[in-house]
Coordinates of C-alpha atoms in Angstrom, one line a residue:
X12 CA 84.6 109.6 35.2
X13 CA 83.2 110.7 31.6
X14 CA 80.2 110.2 32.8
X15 CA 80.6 112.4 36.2
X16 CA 82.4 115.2 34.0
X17 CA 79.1 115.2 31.5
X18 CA 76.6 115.6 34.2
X19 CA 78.5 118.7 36.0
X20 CA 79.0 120.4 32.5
X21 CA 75.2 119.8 31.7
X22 CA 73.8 120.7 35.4
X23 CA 76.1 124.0 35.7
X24 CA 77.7 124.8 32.3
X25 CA 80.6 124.5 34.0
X26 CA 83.6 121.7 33.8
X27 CA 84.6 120.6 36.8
X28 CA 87.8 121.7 38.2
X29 CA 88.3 118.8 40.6
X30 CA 87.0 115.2 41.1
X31 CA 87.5 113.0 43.9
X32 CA 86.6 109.3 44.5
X33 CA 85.7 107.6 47.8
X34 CA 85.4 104.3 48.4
X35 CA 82.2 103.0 50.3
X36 CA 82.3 101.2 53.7
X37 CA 81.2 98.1 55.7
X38 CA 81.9 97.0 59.2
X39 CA 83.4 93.8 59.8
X40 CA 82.8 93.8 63.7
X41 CA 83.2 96.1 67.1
X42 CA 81.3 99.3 65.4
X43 CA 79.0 99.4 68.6
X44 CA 81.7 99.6 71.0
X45 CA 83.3 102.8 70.0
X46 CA 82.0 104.4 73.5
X47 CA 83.5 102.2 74.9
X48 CA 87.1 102.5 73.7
X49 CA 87.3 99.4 72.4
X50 CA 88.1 98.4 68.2
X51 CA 86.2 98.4 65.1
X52 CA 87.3 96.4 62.2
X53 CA 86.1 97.7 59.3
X54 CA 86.1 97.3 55.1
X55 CA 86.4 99.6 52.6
X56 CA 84.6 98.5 49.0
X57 CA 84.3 99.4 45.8
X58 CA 80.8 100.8 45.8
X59 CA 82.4 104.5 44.8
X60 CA 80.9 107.9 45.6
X61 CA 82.8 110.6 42.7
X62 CA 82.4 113.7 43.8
X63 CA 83.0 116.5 40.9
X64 CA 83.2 120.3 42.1
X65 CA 83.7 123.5 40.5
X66 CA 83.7 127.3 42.0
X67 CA 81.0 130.1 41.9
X68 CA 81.9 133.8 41.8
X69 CA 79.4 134.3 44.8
X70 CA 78.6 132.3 48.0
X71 CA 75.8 130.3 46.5
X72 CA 75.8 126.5 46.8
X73 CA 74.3 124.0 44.6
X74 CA 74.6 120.4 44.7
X75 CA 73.6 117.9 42.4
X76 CA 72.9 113.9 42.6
X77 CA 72.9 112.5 39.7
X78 CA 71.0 109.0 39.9
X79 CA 68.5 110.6 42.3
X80 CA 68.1 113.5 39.9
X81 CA 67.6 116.0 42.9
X82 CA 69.2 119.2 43.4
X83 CA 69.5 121.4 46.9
X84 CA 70.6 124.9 47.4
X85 CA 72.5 126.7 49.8
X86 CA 74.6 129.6 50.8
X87 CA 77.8 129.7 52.9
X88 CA 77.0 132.7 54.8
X89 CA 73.3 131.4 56.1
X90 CA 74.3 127.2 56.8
X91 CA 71.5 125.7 57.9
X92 CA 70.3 121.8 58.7
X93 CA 66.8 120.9 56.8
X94 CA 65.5 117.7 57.2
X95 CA 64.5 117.6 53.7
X96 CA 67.8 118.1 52.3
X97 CA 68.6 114.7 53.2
X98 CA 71.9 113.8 51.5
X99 CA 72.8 117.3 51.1
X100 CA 73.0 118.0 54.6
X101 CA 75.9 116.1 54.6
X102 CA 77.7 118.3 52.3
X103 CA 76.7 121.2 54.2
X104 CA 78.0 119.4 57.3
X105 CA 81.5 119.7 55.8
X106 CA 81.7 123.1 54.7
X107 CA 80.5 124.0 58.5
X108 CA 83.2 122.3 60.1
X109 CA 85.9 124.2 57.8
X110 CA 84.3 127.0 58.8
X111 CA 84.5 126.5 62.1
X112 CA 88.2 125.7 62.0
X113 CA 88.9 129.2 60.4
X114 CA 89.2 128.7 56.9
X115 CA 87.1 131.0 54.1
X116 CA 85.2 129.0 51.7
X117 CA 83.4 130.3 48.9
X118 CA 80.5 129.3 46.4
X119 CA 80.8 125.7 44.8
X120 CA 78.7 123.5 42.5
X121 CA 79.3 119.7 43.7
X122 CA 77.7 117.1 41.6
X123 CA 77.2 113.2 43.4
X124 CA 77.5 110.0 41.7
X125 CA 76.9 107.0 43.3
X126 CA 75.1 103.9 42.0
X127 CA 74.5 103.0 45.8
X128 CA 72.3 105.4 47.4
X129 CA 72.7 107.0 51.1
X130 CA 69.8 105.3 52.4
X131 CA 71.3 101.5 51.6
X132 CA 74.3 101.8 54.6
X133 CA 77.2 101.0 53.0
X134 CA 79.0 104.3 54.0
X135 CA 77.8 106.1 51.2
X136 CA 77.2 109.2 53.3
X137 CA 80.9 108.6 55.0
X138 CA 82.2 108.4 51.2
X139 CA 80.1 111.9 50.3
X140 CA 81.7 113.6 53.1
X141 CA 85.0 112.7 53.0
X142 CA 85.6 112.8 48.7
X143 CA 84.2 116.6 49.3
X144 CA 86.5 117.2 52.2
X145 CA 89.3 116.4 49.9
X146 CA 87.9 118.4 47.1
X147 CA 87.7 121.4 49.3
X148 CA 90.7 121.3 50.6
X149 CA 92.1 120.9 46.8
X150 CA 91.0 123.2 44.9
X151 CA 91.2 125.9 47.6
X152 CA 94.2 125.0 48.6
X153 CA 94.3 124.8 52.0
X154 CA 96.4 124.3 54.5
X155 CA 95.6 121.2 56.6
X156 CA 96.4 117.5 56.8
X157 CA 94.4 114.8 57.0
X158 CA 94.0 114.4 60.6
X159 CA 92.5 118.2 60.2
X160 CA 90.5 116.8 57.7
X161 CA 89.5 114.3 60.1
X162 CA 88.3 117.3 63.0
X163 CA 86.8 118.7 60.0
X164 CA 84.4 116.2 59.5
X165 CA 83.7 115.8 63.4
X166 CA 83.0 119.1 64.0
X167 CA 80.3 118.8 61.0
X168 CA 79.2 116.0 62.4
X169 CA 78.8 117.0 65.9
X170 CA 77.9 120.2 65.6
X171 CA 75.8 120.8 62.2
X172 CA 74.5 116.8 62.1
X173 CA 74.0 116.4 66.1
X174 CA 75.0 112.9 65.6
X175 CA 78.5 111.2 67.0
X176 CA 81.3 111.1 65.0
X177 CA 83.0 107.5 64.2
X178 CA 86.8 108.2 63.7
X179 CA 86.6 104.3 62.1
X180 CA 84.6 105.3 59.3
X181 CA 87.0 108.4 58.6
X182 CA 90.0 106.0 59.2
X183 CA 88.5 103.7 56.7
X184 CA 87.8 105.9 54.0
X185 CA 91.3 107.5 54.3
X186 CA 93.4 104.7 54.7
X187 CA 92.4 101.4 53.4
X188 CA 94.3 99.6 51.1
X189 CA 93.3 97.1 48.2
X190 CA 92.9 93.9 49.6
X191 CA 93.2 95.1 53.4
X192 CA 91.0 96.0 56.4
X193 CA 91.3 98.6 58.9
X194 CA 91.6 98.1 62.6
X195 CA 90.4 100.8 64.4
X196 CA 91.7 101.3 68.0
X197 CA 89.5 104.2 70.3
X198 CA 91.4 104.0 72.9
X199 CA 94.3 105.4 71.0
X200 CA 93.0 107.0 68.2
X201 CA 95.2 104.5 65.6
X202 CA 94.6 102.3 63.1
X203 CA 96.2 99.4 61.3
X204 CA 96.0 98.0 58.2
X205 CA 95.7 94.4 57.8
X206 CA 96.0 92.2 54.9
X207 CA 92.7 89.8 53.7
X208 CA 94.5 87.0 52.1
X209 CA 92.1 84.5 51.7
X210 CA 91.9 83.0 48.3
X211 CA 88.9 81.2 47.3
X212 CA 86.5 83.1 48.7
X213 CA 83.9 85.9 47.8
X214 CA 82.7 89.1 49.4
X215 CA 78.7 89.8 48.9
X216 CA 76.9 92.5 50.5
X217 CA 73.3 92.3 50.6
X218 CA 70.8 95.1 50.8
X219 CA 67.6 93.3 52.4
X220 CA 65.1 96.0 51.6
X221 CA 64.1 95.6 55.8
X222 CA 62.4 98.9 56.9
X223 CA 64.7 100.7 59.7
X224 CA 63.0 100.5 62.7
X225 CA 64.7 101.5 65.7
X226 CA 63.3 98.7 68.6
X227 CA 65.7 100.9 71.2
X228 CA 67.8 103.8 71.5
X229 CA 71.6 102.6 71.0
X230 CA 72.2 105.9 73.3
X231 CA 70.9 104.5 76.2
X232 CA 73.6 102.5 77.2
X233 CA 76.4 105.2 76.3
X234 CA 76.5 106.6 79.7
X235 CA 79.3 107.1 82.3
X236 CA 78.3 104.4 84.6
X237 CA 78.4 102.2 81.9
X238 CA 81.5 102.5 81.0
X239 CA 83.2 102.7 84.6
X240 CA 81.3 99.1 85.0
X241 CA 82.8 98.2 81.7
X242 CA 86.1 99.2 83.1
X243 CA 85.9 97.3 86.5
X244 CA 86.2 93.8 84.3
X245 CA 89.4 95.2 81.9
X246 CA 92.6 93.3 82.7
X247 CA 95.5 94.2 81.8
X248 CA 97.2 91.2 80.0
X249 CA 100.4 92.0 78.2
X250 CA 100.2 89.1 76.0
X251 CA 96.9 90.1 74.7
X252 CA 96.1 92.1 71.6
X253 CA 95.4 96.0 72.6
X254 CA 96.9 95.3 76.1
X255 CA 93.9 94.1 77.9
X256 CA 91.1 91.8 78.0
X257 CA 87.5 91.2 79.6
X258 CA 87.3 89.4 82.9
X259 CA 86.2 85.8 81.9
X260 CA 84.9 84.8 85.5
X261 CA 81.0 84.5 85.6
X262 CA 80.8 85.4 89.1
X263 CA 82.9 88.6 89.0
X264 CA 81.0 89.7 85.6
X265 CA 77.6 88.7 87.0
X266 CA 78.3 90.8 90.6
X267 CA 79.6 93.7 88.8
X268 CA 76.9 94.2 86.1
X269 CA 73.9 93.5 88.7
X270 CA 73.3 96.9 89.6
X271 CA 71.9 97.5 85.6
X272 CA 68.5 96.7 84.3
X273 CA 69.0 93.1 82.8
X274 CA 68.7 94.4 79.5
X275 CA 71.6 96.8 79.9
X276 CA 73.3 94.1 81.1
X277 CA 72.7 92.0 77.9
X278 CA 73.9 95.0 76.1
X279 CA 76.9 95.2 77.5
X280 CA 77.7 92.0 78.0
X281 CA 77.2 91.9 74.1
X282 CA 80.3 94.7 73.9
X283 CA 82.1 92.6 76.5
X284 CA 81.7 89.8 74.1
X285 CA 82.7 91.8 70.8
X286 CA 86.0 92.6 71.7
X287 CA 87.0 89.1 72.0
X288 CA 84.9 88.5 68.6
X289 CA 87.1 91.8 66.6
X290 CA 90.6 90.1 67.9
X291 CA 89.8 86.9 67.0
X292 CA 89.3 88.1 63.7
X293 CA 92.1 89.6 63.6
X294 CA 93.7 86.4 64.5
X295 CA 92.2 84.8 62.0
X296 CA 93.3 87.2 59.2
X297 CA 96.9 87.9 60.6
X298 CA 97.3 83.8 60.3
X299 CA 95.4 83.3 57.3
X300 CA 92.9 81.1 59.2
X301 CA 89.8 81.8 57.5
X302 CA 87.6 78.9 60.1
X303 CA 88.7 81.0 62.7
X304 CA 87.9 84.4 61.3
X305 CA 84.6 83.0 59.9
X306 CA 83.6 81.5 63.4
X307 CA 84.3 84.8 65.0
X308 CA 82.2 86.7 62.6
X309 CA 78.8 84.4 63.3
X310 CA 79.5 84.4 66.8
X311 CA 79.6 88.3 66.5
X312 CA 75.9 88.2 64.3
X313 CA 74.3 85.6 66.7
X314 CA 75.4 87.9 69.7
X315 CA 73.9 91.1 68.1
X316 CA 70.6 89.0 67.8
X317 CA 70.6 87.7 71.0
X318 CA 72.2 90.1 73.4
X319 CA 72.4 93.7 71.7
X320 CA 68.9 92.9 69.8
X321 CA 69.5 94.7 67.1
X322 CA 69.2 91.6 64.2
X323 CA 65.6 90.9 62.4
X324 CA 63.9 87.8 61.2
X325 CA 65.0 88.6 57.6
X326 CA 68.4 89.3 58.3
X327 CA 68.7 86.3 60.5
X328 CA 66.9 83.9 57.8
X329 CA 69.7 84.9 55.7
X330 CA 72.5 83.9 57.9
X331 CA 70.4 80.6 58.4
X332 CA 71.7 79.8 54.9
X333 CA 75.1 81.0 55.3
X334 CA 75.2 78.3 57.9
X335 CA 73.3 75.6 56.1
X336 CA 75.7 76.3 53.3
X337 CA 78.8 76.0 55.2
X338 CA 77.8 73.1 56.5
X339 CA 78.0 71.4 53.6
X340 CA 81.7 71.9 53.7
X341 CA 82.1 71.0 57.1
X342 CA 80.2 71.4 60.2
X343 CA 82.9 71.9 62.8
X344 CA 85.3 75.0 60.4
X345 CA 82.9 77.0 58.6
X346 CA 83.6 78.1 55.2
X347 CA 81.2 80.9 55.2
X348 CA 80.4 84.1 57.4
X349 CA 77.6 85.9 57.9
X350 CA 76.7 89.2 59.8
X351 CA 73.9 92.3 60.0
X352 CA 75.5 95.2 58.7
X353 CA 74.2 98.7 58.0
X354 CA 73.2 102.2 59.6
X355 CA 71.9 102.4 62.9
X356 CA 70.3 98.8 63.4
X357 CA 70.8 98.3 59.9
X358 CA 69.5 96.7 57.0
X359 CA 71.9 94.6 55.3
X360 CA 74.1 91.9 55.6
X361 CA 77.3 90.7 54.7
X362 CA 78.9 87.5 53.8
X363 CA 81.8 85.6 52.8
X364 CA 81.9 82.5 51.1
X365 CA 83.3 80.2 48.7
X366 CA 83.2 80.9 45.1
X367 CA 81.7 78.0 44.0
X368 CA 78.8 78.5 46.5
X369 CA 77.4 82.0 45.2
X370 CA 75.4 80.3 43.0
X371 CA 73.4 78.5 45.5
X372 CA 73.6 81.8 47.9
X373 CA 71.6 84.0 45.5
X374 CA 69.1 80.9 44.3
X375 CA 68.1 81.0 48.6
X376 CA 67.8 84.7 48.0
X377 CA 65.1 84.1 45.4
X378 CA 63.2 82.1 48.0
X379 CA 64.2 85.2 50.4
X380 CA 62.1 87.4 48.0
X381 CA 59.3 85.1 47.9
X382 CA 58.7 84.8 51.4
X383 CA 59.6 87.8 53.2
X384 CA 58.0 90.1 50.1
X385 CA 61.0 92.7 49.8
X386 CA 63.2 92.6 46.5
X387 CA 66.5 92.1 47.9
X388 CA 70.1 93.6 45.7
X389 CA 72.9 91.6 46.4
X390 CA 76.7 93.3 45.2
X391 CA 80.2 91.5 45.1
X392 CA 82.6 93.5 46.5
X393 CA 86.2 93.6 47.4
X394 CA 88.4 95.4 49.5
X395 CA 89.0 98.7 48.2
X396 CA 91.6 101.6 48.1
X397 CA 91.0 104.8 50.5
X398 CA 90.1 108.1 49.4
X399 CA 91.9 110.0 45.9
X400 CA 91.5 112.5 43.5
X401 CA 90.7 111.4 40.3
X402 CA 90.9 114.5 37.6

C-alpha cells in the first residue's frame, strides 16, 4: 500500500484520496456455458490489483500502471475506445457506463498496481474494473449499490468494450470469501458461496507463456437455436441441484442435436457435459470429498480438449503430469486436478495438489520449459476475499 501511495504522489504530485483492492480471478469450471444459463464456479485469489485515485479540477483523465510504466490520457467529455490503450480502455469502460446511468463524473488520476499483468488471464482486467468502480463510487459519493455497480460495469462492457459481460466474474470479485468459491447461477442471476475445506492440498496457477490463438470463434455456437436444442434435453428433476438436469439417453441427445454441423454438436454436447462436471464439484466441495471434486475437474479439462477444442498440446502435457502424479497416490481417487484456464481459449492452467507433491510438480515444469521453449511462471494461490477499500 506504501508502495501504491508513493507512485501516485510521484506520477501526479498528488496523494491519493482513495485506494481500493481487488482480488484476481480463476474459473473453476462452467465459464462457457453462461449463454446457456447454466453455472460457473469460480475462485477468487490473491493476485491483487490496488487501484489508488485522486480528483482533477478539470475533466482530464490520466491513468498510470505502475509495473508496466505506461501512462494513457483521456477526457470525460470526448470517451473514446483505442485499441492501443489496451488496459486503459478498461478504465474508460467504467466511467462510460456511470455515465450512461446518469451520474456526473469528473477528472481523476488512477494509478494500477498489479504484479500480474492483464495479458496473463487471471481476471486482472475484472479486478481493474471493479476496484475503480468502487473507488468511483467512493470518493464521489454516489448513490448506488452494488448490483448498480454490477449494470455499471455491463453497460461498459457492452457498450464501450463490444464484448459480453460475465455477471460471474463481477459476482466473484464482489463477493468471495477467504477460503470459499463462488457458484454462479445464470439462470437466476444468484450466487452462492461455498466453503473449500480441503486440508492438505495446494492451489498453483500456471501461466504457460502459450500464444492466444483463437482456432474458432466461441460466438458461433451462442445462437438461438442452440439454446432452444439445449433446452429440448433439460429435465426437470427436483432432487437435482439447480432444478434440472441433462437428458442422459444417447438416442434422444443424438436425434435432437442431429440437425447441427457435428462440430456444433461436440460443442454443445461439451456444455451438456459441464453442467454435470460444475455440480459434481460442488458435490465434492459441499462433502468435503476432494476424489470426487478432483475427478470432476479432469473430466471438465479432457472434455474442453476433446469436445469444445479449446485445450493445446502445452496445456495438455501439463495435465499429463497432474495425472502421472496423482497416480502415484492412487489410480482409481485422484489426489490432484488439473484444468486450462485463462481468457478466451486461454493460456494457463490450474491445479490442485498435495503439498508434498509441488516439488516434483515444478521439477516437470523445468522439463516443460525445455521442451516446449516458453518460460513458464507458476504462483501459489489461495482463495481470496472480494473487493474493499484499503485507505
Amino acid at each position: 500500500m506504501q508502495q501504491v501511495r508513493e507512485a501516485h504522489q510521484r506520477e501526479f504530485e498528488a496523494s491519493p484520496q482513495v485506494m481500493v483492492v481487488a482480488p484476481g480471478r480463476i474459473h473453476i469450471a462452467g465459464e462457457h456455458s453462461w449463454f446457456f444459463k447454466d453455472k460457473t464456479l469460480s475462485m477468487a485469489i490473491n493476485l491483487p490489483v490496488y487501484i489508488a485515485v485522486s480528483l482533477r479540477k478539470d475533466s482530464a483523465l490520466r491513468f498510470y500502471f505502475v509495473q508496466s510504466n505506461e501512462r494513457k490520457r483521456a477526457n470525460i467529455t470526448s470517451l473514446k475506445y483505442k485499441r492501443e490503450d489496451k488496459w486503459a480502455n478498461a478504465i474508460k469502460a467504467v466511467i462510460s457506463g456511470f455515465l450512461s446511468m446518469g451520474f456526473t463524473c469528473q477528472g481523476m488520476n488512477v494509478t494500477i498496481w498489479s504484479d500480474i499483468l492483464p495479458s496473463a488471464g487471471f481476471g486482472i482486467t475484472t479486478a481493474i474494473k471493479s476496484a475503480f468502480a468502487y473507488a468511483v463510487r467512493y470518493l464521489l459519493d454516489l448513490k448506488c449499490s452494488d448490483m448498480q455497480l454490477m449494470q455499471i460495469l455491463e453497460k461498459g462492457n457492452r457498450q464501450f468494450l463490444n464484448t459480453e459481460n460475465y455477471i460471474a466474474d463481477s459476482f466473484t470479485s464482489f463477493y468471495s470469501k477467504e477460503n470459499t468459491l463462488v457458484l454462479t447461477d445464470y439462470s437466476k442471476y444468484e450466487y452462492e458461496t461455498i466453503p473449500f475445506n480441503f486440508t492438505g492440498k495446494t492451489i498453483l496457477v500456471t501461466d504457460a507463456k502459450v500464444p492466444r490463438i483463437s482456432v474458432w470463434n466461441e460466438s458461433s455456437i451462442h445462437q438461438a437455436e442452440n439454446a432452444l436444442l439445449l433446452g429440448e434435453l433439460k429435465e426437470p428433476k427436483s432432487n437435482a441441484y439447480g432444478g434440472w438436469l441433462y437428458e442422459s439417453s444417447p438416442t434422444e441427445i443424438n436425434e435432437v442435436l442431429s440437425v447441427v454441423h457435428e462440430d456444433v454438436r461436440h460443442r454443445l454436447l461439451y456444455i451438456m457435459k459441464e453442467h454435470s462436471v460444475v455440480l459434481s464439484a460442488v458435490d465434492g466441495l459441499k462433502t468435503n470429498n476432494f476424489g470426487e471434486f478432483a475427478k470432476a475437474i479432469n473430466h471438465s479439462h479432457e472434455n474442453l480438449r476433446d469436445l469444445y477444442d479449446i485445450s493445446c498440446p502445452e496445456i495438455d502435457w501439463i495435465y499429463k503430469r497432474i495425472v502421472e502424479i496423482s497416480q502415484i497416490s492412487d489410480i482409481n481417487i485422484p489426489s490432484a486436478c488439473c484444468r486450462i484456464t485463462g481468457k478466451g481459449f486461454g493460456r494457463c492452467a490450474y491445479v490442485i495438489l498435495n503439498t508434498e507433491d509441488v516439488p516434483l510438480y515444478k521439477k516437470k515444469l523445468n522439463d516443460y520449459d525445455r521442451i516446449f521453449g516458453f518460460q513458464s511462471s507458476t504462483y501459489e494461490v489461495k482463495p481470496s476475499s472480494g473487493i474493499r477499500i484499503v485507505e
